[in-house]
CSV table of C-alpha atoms in Angstrom, one decimal:
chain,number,residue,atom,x,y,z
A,1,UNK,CA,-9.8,138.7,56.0
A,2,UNK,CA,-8.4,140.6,53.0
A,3,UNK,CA,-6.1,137.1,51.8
A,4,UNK,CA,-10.2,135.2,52.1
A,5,UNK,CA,-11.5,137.8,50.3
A,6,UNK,CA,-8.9,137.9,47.4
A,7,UNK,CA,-9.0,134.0,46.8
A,8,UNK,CA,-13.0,134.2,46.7
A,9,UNK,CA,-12.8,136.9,43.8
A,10,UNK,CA,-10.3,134.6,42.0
A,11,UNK,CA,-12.0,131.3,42.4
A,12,UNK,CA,-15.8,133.1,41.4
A,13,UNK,CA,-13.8,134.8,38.2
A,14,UNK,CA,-12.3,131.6,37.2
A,15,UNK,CA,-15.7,129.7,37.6
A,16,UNK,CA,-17.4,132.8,35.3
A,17,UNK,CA,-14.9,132.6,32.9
A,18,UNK,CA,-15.5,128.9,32.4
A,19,UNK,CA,-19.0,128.7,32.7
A,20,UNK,CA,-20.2,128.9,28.9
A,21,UNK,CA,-17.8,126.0,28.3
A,22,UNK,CA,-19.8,124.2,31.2
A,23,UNK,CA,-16.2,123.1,32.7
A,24,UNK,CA,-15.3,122.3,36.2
A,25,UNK,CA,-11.9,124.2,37.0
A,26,UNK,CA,-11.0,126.6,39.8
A,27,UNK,CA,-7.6,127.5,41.5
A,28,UNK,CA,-7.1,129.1,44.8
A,29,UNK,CA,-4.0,130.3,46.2
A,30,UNK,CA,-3.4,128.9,49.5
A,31,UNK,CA,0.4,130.2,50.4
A,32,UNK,CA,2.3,133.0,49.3
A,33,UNK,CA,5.6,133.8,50.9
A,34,UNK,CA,5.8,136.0,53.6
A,35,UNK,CA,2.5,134.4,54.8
A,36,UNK,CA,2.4,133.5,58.2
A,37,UNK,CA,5.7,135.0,58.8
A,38,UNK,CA,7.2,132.5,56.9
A,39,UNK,CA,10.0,133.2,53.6
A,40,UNK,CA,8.7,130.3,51.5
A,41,UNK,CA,6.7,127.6,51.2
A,42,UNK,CA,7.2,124.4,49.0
A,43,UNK,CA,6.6,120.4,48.7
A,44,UNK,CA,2.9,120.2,48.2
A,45,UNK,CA,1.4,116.7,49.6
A,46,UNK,CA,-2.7,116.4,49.4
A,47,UNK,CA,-5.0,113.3,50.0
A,48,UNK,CA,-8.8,112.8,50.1
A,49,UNK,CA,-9.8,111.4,53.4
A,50,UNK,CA,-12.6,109.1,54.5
A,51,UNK,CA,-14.5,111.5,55.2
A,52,UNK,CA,-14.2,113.3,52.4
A,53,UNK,CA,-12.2,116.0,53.1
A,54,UNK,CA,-9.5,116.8,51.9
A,55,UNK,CA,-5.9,117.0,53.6
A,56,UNK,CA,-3.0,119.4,52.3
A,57,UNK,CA,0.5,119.4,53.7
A,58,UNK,CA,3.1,121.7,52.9
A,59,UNK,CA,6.8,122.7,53.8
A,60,UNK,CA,6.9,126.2,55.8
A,61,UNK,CA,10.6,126.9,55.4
A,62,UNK,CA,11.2,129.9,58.1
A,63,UNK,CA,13.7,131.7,57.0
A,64,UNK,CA,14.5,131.0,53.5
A,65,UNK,CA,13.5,128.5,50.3
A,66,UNK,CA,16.4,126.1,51.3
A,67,UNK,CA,16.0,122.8,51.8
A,68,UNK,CA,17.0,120.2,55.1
A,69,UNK,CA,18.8,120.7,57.5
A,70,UNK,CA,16.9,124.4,57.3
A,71,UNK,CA,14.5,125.3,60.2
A,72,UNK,CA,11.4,124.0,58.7
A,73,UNK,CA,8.2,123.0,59.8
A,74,UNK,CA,5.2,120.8,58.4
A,75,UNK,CA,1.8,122.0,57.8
A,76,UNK,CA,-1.7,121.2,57.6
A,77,UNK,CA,-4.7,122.6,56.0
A,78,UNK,CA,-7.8,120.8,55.7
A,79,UNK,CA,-11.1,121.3,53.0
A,80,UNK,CA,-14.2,120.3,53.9
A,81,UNK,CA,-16.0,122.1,50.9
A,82,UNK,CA,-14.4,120.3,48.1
A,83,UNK,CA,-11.3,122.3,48.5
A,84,UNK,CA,-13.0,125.6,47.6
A,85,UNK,CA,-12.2,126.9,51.0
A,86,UNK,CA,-9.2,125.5,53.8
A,87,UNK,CA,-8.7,126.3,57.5
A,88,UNK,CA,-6.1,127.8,58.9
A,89,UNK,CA,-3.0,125.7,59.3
A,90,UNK,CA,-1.9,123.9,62.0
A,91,UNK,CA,1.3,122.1,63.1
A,92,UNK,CA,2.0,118.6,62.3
A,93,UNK,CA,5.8,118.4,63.4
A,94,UNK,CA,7.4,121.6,64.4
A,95,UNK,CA,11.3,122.8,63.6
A,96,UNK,CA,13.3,124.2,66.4
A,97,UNK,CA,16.1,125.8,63.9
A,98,UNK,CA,19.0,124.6,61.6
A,99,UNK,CA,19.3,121.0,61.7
A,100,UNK,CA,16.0,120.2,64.4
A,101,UNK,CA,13.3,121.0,61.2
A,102,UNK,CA,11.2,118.4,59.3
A,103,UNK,CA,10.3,118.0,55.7
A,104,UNK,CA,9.1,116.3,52.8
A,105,UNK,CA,6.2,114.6,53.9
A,106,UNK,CA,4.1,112.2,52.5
A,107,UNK,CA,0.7,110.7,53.0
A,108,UNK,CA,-1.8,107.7,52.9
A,109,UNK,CA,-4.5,106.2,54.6
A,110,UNK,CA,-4.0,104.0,57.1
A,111,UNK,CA,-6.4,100.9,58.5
A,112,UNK,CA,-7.9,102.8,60.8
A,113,UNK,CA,-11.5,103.6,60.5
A,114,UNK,CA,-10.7,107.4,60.3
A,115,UNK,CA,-7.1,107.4,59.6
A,116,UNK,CA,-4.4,108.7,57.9
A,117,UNK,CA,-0.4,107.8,58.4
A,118,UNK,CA,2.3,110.9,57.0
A,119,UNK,CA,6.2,110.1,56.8
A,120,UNK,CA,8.5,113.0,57.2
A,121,UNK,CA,12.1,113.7,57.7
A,122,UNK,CA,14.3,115.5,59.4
A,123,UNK,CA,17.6,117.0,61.2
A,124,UNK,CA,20.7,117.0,59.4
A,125,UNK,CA,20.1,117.3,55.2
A,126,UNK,CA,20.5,114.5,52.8
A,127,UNK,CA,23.7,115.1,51.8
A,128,UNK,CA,25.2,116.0,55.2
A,129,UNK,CA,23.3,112.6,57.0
A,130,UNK,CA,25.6,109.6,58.2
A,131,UNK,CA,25.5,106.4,59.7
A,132,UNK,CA,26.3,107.8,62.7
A,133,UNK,CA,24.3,111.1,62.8
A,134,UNK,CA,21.4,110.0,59.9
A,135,UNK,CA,18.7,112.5,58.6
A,136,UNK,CA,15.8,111.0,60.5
A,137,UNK,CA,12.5,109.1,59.3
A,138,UNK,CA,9.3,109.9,61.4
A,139,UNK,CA,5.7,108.7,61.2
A,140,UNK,CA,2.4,110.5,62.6
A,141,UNK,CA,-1.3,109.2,62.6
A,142,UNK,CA,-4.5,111.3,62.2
A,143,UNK,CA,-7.1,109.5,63.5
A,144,UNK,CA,-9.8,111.9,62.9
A,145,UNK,CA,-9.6,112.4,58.9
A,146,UNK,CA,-6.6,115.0,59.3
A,147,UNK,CA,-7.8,116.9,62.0
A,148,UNK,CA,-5.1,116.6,64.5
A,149,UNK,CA,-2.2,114.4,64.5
A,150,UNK,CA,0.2,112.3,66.8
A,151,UNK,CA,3.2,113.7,68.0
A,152,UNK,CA,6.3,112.4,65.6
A,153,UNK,CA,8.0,108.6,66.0
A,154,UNK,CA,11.3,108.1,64.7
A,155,UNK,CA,11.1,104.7,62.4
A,156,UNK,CA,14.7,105.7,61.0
A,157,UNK,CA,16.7,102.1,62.3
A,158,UNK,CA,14.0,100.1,60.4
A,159,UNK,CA,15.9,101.6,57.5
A,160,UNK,CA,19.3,102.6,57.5
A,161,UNK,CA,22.4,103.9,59.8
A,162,UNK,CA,24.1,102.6,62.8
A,163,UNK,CA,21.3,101.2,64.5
A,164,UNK,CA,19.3,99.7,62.0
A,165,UNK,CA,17.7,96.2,62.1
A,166,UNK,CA,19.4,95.2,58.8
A,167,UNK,CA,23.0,94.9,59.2
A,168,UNK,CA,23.3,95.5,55.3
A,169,UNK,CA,22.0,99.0,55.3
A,170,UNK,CA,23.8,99.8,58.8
A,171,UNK,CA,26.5,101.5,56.5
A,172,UNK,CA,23.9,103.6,54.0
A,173,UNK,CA,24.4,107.1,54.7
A,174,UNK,CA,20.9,108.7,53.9
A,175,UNK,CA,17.0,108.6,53.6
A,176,UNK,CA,14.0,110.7,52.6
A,177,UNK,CA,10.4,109.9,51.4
A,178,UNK,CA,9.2,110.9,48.0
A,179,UNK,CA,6.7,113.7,48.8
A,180,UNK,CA,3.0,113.4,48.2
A,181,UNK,CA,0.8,110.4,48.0
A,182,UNK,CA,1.7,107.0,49.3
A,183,UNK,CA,-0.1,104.2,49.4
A,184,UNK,CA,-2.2,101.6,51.3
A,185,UNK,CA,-2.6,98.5,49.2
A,186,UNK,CA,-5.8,95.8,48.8
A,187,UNK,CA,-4.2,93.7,51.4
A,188,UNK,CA,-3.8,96.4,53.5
A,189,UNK,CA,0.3,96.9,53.3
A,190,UNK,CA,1.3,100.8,54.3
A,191,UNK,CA,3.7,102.3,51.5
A,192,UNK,CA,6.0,104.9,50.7
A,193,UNK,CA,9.2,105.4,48.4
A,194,UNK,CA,12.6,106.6,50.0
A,195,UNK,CA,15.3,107.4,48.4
A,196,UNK,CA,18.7,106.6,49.9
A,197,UNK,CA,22.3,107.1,49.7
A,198,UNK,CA,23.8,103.9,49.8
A,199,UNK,CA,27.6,105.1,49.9
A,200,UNK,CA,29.1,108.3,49.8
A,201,UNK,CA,28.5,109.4,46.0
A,202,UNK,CA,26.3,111.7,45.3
A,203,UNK,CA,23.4,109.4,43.5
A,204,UNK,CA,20.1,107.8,45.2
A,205,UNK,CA,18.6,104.3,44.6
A,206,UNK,CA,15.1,103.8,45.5
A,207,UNK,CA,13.4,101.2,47.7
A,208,UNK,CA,9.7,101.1,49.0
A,209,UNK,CA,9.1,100.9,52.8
A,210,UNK,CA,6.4,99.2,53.9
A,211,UNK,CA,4.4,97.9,57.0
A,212,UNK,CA,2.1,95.1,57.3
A,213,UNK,CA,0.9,96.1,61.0
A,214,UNK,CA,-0.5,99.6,60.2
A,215,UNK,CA,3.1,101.2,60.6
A,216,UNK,CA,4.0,99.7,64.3
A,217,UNK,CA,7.2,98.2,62.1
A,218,UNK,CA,8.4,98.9,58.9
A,219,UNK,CA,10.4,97.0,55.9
A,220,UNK,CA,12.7,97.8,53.7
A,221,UNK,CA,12.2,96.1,49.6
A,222,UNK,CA,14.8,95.5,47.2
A,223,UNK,CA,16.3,98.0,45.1
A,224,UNK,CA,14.0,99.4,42.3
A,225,UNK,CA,16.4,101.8,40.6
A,226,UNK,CA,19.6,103.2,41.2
A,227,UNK,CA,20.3,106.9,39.7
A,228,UNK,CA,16.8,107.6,40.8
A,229,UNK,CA,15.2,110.2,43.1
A,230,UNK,CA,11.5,111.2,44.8
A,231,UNK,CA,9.2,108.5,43.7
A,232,UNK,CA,5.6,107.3,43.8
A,233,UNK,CA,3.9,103.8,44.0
A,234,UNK,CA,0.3,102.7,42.9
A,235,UNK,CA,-1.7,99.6,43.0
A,236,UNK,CA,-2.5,98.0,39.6
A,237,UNK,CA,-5.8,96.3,39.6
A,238,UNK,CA,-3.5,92.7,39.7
A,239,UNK,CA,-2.1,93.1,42.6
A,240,UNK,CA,1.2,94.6,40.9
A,241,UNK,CA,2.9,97.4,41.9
A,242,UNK,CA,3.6,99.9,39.8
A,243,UNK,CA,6.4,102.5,41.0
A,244,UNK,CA,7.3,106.1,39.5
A,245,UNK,CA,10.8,107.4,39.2
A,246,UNK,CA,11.8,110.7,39.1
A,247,UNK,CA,14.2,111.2,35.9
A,248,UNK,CA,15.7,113.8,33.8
A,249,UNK,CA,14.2,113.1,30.1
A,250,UNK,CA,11.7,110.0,29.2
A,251,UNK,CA,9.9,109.1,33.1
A,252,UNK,CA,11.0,106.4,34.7
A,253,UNK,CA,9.2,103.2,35.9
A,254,UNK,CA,9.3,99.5,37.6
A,255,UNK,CA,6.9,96.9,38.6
A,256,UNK,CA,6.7,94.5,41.3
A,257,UNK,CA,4.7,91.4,41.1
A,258,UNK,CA,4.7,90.3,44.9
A,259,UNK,CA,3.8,93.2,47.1
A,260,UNK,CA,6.1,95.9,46.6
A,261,UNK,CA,9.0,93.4,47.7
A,262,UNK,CA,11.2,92.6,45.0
A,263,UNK,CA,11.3,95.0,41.6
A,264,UNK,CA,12.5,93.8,37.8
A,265,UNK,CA,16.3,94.3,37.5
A,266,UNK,CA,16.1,97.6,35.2
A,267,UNK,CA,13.8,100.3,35.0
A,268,UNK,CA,11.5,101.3,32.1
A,269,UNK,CA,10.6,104.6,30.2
A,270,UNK,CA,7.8,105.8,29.4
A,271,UNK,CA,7.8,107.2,25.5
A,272,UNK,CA,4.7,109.9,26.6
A,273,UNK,CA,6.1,111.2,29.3
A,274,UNK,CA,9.4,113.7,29.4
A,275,UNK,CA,9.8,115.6,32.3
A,276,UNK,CA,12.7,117.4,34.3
A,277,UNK,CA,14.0,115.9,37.3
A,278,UNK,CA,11.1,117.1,39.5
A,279,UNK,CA,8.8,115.3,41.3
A,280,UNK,CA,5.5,114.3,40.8
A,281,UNK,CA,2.4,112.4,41.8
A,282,UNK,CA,0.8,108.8,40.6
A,283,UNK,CA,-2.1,107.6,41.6
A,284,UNK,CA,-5.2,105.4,40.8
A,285,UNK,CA,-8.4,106.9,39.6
A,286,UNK,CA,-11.0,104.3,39.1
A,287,UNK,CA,-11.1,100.7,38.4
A,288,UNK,CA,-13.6,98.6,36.7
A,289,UNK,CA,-13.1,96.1,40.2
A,290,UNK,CA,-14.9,99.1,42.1
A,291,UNK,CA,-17.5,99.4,39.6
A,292,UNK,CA,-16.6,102.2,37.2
A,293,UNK,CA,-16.5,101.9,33.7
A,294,UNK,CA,-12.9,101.9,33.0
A,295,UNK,CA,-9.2,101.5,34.6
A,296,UNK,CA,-7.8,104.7,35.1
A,297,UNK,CA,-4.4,106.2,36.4
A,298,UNK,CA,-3.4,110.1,36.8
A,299,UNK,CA,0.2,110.9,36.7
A,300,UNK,CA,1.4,114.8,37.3
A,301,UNK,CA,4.8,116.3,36.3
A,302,UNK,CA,6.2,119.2,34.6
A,303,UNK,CA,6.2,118.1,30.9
A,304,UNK,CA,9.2,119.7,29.0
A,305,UNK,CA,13.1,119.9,30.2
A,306,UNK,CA,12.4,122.4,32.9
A,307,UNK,CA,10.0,123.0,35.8
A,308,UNK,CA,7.4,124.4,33.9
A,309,UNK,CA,3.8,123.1,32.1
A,310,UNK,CA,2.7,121.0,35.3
A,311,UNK,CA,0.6,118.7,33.5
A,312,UNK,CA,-1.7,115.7,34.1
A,313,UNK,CA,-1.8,112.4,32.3
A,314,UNK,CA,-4.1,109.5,32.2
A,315,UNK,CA,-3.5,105.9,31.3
A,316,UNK,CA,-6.4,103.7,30.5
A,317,UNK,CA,-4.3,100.3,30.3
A,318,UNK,CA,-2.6,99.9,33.6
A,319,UNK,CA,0.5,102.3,33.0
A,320,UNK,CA,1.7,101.1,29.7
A,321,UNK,CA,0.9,103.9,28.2
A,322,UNK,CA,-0.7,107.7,28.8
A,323,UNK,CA,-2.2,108.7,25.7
A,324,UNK,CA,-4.1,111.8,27.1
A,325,UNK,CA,-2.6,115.3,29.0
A,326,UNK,CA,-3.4,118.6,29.9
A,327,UNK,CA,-1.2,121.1,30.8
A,328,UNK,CA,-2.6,122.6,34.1
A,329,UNK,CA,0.0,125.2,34.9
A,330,UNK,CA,1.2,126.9,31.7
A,331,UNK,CA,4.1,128.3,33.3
A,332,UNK,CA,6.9,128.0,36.3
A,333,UNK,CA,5.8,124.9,38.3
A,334,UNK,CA,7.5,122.3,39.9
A,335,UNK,CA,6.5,119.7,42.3
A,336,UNK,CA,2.8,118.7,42.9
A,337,UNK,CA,0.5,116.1,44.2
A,338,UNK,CA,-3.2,114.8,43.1
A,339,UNK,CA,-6.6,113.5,45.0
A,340,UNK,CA,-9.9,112.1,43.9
A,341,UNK,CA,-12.8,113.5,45.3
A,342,UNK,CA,-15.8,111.3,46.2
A,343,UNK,CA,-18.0,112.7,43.3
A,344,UNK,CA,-14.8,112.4,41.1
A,345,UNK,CA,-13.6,115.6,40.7
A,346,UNK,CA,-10.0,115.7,40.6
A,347,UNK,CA,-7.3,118.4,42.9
A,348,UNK,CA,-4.1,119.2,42.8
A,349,UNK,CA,-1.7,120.8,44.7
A,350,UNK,CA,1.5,122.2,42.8
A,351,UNK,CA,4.2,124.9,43.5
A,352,UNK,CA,3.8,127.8,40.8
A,353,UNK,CA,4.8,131.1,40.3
A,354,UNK,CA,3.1,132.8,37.8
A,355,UNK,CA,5.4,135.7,37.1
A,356,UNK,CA,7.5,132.6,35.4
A,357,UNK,CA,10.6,133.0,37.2
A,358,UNK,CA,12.1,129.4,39.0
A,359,UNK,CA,11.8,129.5,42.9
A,360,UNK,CA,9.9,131.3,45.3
A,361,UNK,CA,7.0,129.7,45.1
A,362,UNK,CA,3.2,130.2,46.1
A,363,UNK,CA,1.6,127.0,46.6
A,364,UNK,CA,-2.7,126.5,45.0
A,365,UNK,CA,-4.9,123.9,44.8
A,366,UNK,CA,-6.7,123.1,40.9
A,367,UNK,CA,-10.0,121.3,40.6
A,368,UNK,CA,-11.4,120.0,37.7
A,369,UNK,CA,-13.3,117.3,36.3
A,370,UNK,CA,-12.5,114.4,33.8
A,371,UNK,CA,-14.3,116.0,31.4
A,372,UNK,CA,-12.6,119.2,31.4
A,373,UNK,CA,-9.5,117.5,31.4
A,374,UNK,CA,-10.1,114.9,28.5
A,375,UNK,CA,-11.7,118.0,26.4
A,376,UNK,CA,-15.0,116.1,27.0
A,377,UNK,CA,-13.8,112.8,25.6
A,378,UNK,CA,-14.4,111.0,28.6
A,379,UNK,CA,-16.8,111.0,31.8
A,380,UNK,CA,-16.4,110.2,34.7
C-alpha cells in the first residue's frame, strides 16, 4: 500500500506541475530493485492491446543485474487506465536458476481477435550458446489482451543449431530477439528481429523472423546487417519494411521491399540520430491510409555517446529523416520501448536511474501527448 501510495503522490505532482502549460505528461515508477524480492529489473517491452490496455513486460533478474544464463524470469503488468495505474505482476515464463531463466522478450499482436504473441529466450547466454547446446527461442500467446499467457514453445530449430530446418544455419552458434515491440504487418506476417552469432567471433548479424501462419512456423530472412545488435522493424505505409539497428554513433537502418525477406546489401545512417549502442524502440504512429492527417513514426534511444537523454523522435516522411526530439529522461537511461494509446497519447517504458549513475535500474512508464512532445507544433 505504501509503494501505491508513493506513485499516486508522484504522478498527481507531476500532473500539477504541468497543468498551467496545459501538457499531458506523467511518469510512474513501476519497479525498483529489491521489489518483489528481486535484485534488479531491466529490458522494458510495452504494447497497446486491442482492447486498449496496455501490456508491460520486464526482466526480473533474481539475484543480480546480470544478464542470460542468470536465473531470470519474465513479467507482466497490465494498465487498464491509460497506464496511470498497473496490477500486480504475474509470470509469463518462469527461471528455475543459472542457465533454466528466460529473457529479453518482445511483443506484437497476433491475428487473433484478442491476441498478442511475445518471443523470449533462454538457458545458456549468448555468448556461451552452441550448436549443440543453443540459447533457446520460445513463443507464448495471450489470447485475452495480456491477461494470461500460454505456457512457453521452443521455435529455436526454425532458426539456428543442430537441429534446425536450414542446414545453412545448423552451424550458427547463437540467437536472441531484439526486446520491445515487434510487429504484425498489413498482410498479416508475425515479425521480430534476432540477432545471431553466425561463427565463433564475437559480432552479431541481424535477420528478421517471421510467420505467415500466426507463429505455428517460423522463417528465417536474409541478412540485414552484420556488426549489428538488438533491433526493431516497422511497416512503411508501401508495404516496405523498414528495420532499426542498434549502433554505436550515427543509427543504423535497412529496408526491405518484399516482406521483410530480402534487405539492401549495406546499411544506412541516419544523420539525426546518434546514440550509444543501446537499444531502442520504432514504431508507427499514424498514417494518412488509416485516416489521420499525416504519416508519422516514433523512434526512442538514448541520444548522445552514453546511456543517458532517452529521447523520442518523429519522422514525418517515412524514415528518411527525424527532424523533431525531445529528450524524455534527462539523465541515466538505457533501453526502452513505446505504445500508442487509442486517443493517441503516447507511453513509454525505459530503464532509468535518476541518481545518474549507470546500472541498477528502476523501470517507469512516461505518457504524453504529441503536443507536449512537438512543443505544440503538431496535434494529434
Amino acid at each position: 500500500m505504501k509503494k501505491i501510495l508513493s506513485l499516486v503522490i508522484i504522478m498527481v505532482s507531476v500532473i500539477i506541475a504541468n497543468a498551467q502549460n496545459d501538457t499531458l505528461f506523467t511518469r510512474t515508477e513501476i519497479y525498483h530493485p529489491g521489489d518483489y524480492s528481486s535484485t534488479n529489473y531491466r529490458i522494458p517491452a510495452v504494447i497497446t492491446a486491442k482492447d486498449g490496455s496496455i501490456v508491460a513486460v520486464t526482466d526480473k533478474r533474481k539475484y543480480n543485474e546480470g544478464d542470460l544464463p542468470q536465473d531470470i524470469d519474465i513479467v507482466c503488468n497490465r494498465s487498464t487506465d491509460g497506464g496511470v495505474t498497473w496490477s500486480e505482476p504475474y509470470t509469463i515464463a518462469q527461471g528455475t536458476g543459472v542457465n533454466h531463466g528466460f529473457g529479453d522478450c518482445a511483443l506484437a499482436w497476433s491475428n487473433d481477435e484478442n491476441g498478442l504473441i511475445a518471443v523470449f529466450v533462454g538457458g545458456p547466454g549468448l555468448w556461451y550458446s552452441t550448436p549443440s547446446e543453443p540459447i533457446r527461442s520460445y513463443k507464448s500467446y495471450s489470447y485475452d489482451n495480456g491477461q494470461t499467457w500460454t505456457e512457453p514453445e521452443d521455435i529455436t530449430d526454425f532458426i539456428f543449431g543442430d537441429n534446425c530446418i536450414i542446414p545453412e544455419h545448423q552451424s550458427w552458434r547463437a540467437s536472441f530477439f531484439g526486446s520491445g515491440n515487434g510487429l504484425l504487418t498489413s498482410t498479416g506476417r508475425i515479425m521480430f528481429v534476432a540477432a545471431i552469432r553466425e561463427d565463433s567471433a564475437q559480432s552479431l548479424s541481424n535477420y528478421a523472423v517471421y510467420s505467415d501462419d500466426n507463429g505455428l512456423t517460423w522463417q528465417v530472412s536474409g541478412r540485414a546487417s552484420t556488426n549489428g545488435d538488438e533491433a526493431k522493424v516497422t511497416e512503411l505505409v508501401d508495404g516496405r519494411i523498414l528495420m532499426s539497428i542498434r549502433h554505436n554513433g550515427k543509427r543504423w537502418y535497412n529496408i526491405s521491399s518484399n516482406g521483410g525477406q530480402t534487405w539492401r546489401p549495406n546499411v544506412s545512417s541516419w544523420n539525426d540520430i546518434t546514440a550509444p549502442a543501446c537499444n531502442g524502440d520504432l514504431i508507427r504512429y499514424t498514417s494518412v491510409d488509416q485516416g489521420h492527417n499525416k504519416n508519422r513514426l516514433l523512434h526512442s534511444v538514448p541520444k548522445g555517446n552514453q546511456r543517458t537523454d532517452v529521447t523520442v523522435y518523429i519522422s514525418y516522411d517515412e524514415g528518411e529523416t527525424w527532424p523533431v526530439s525531445k529528450t524524455i529522461v534527462p539523465y541515466s537511461s538505457a533501453y526502452s520501448s513505446l505504445c500508442v494509446m487509442p486517443d493517441g497519447t503516447i507511453g513509454l517504458y525505459v530503464e532509468e536511474n535518476p541518481d545518474g549513475t549507470i546500472g541498477n535500474y528502476l523501470t517507469a512508464f512516461y505518457i504524453f501527448s504529441l503536443e507536449w512532445l512537438t512543443e505544440g507544433k503538431d496535434t494529434y
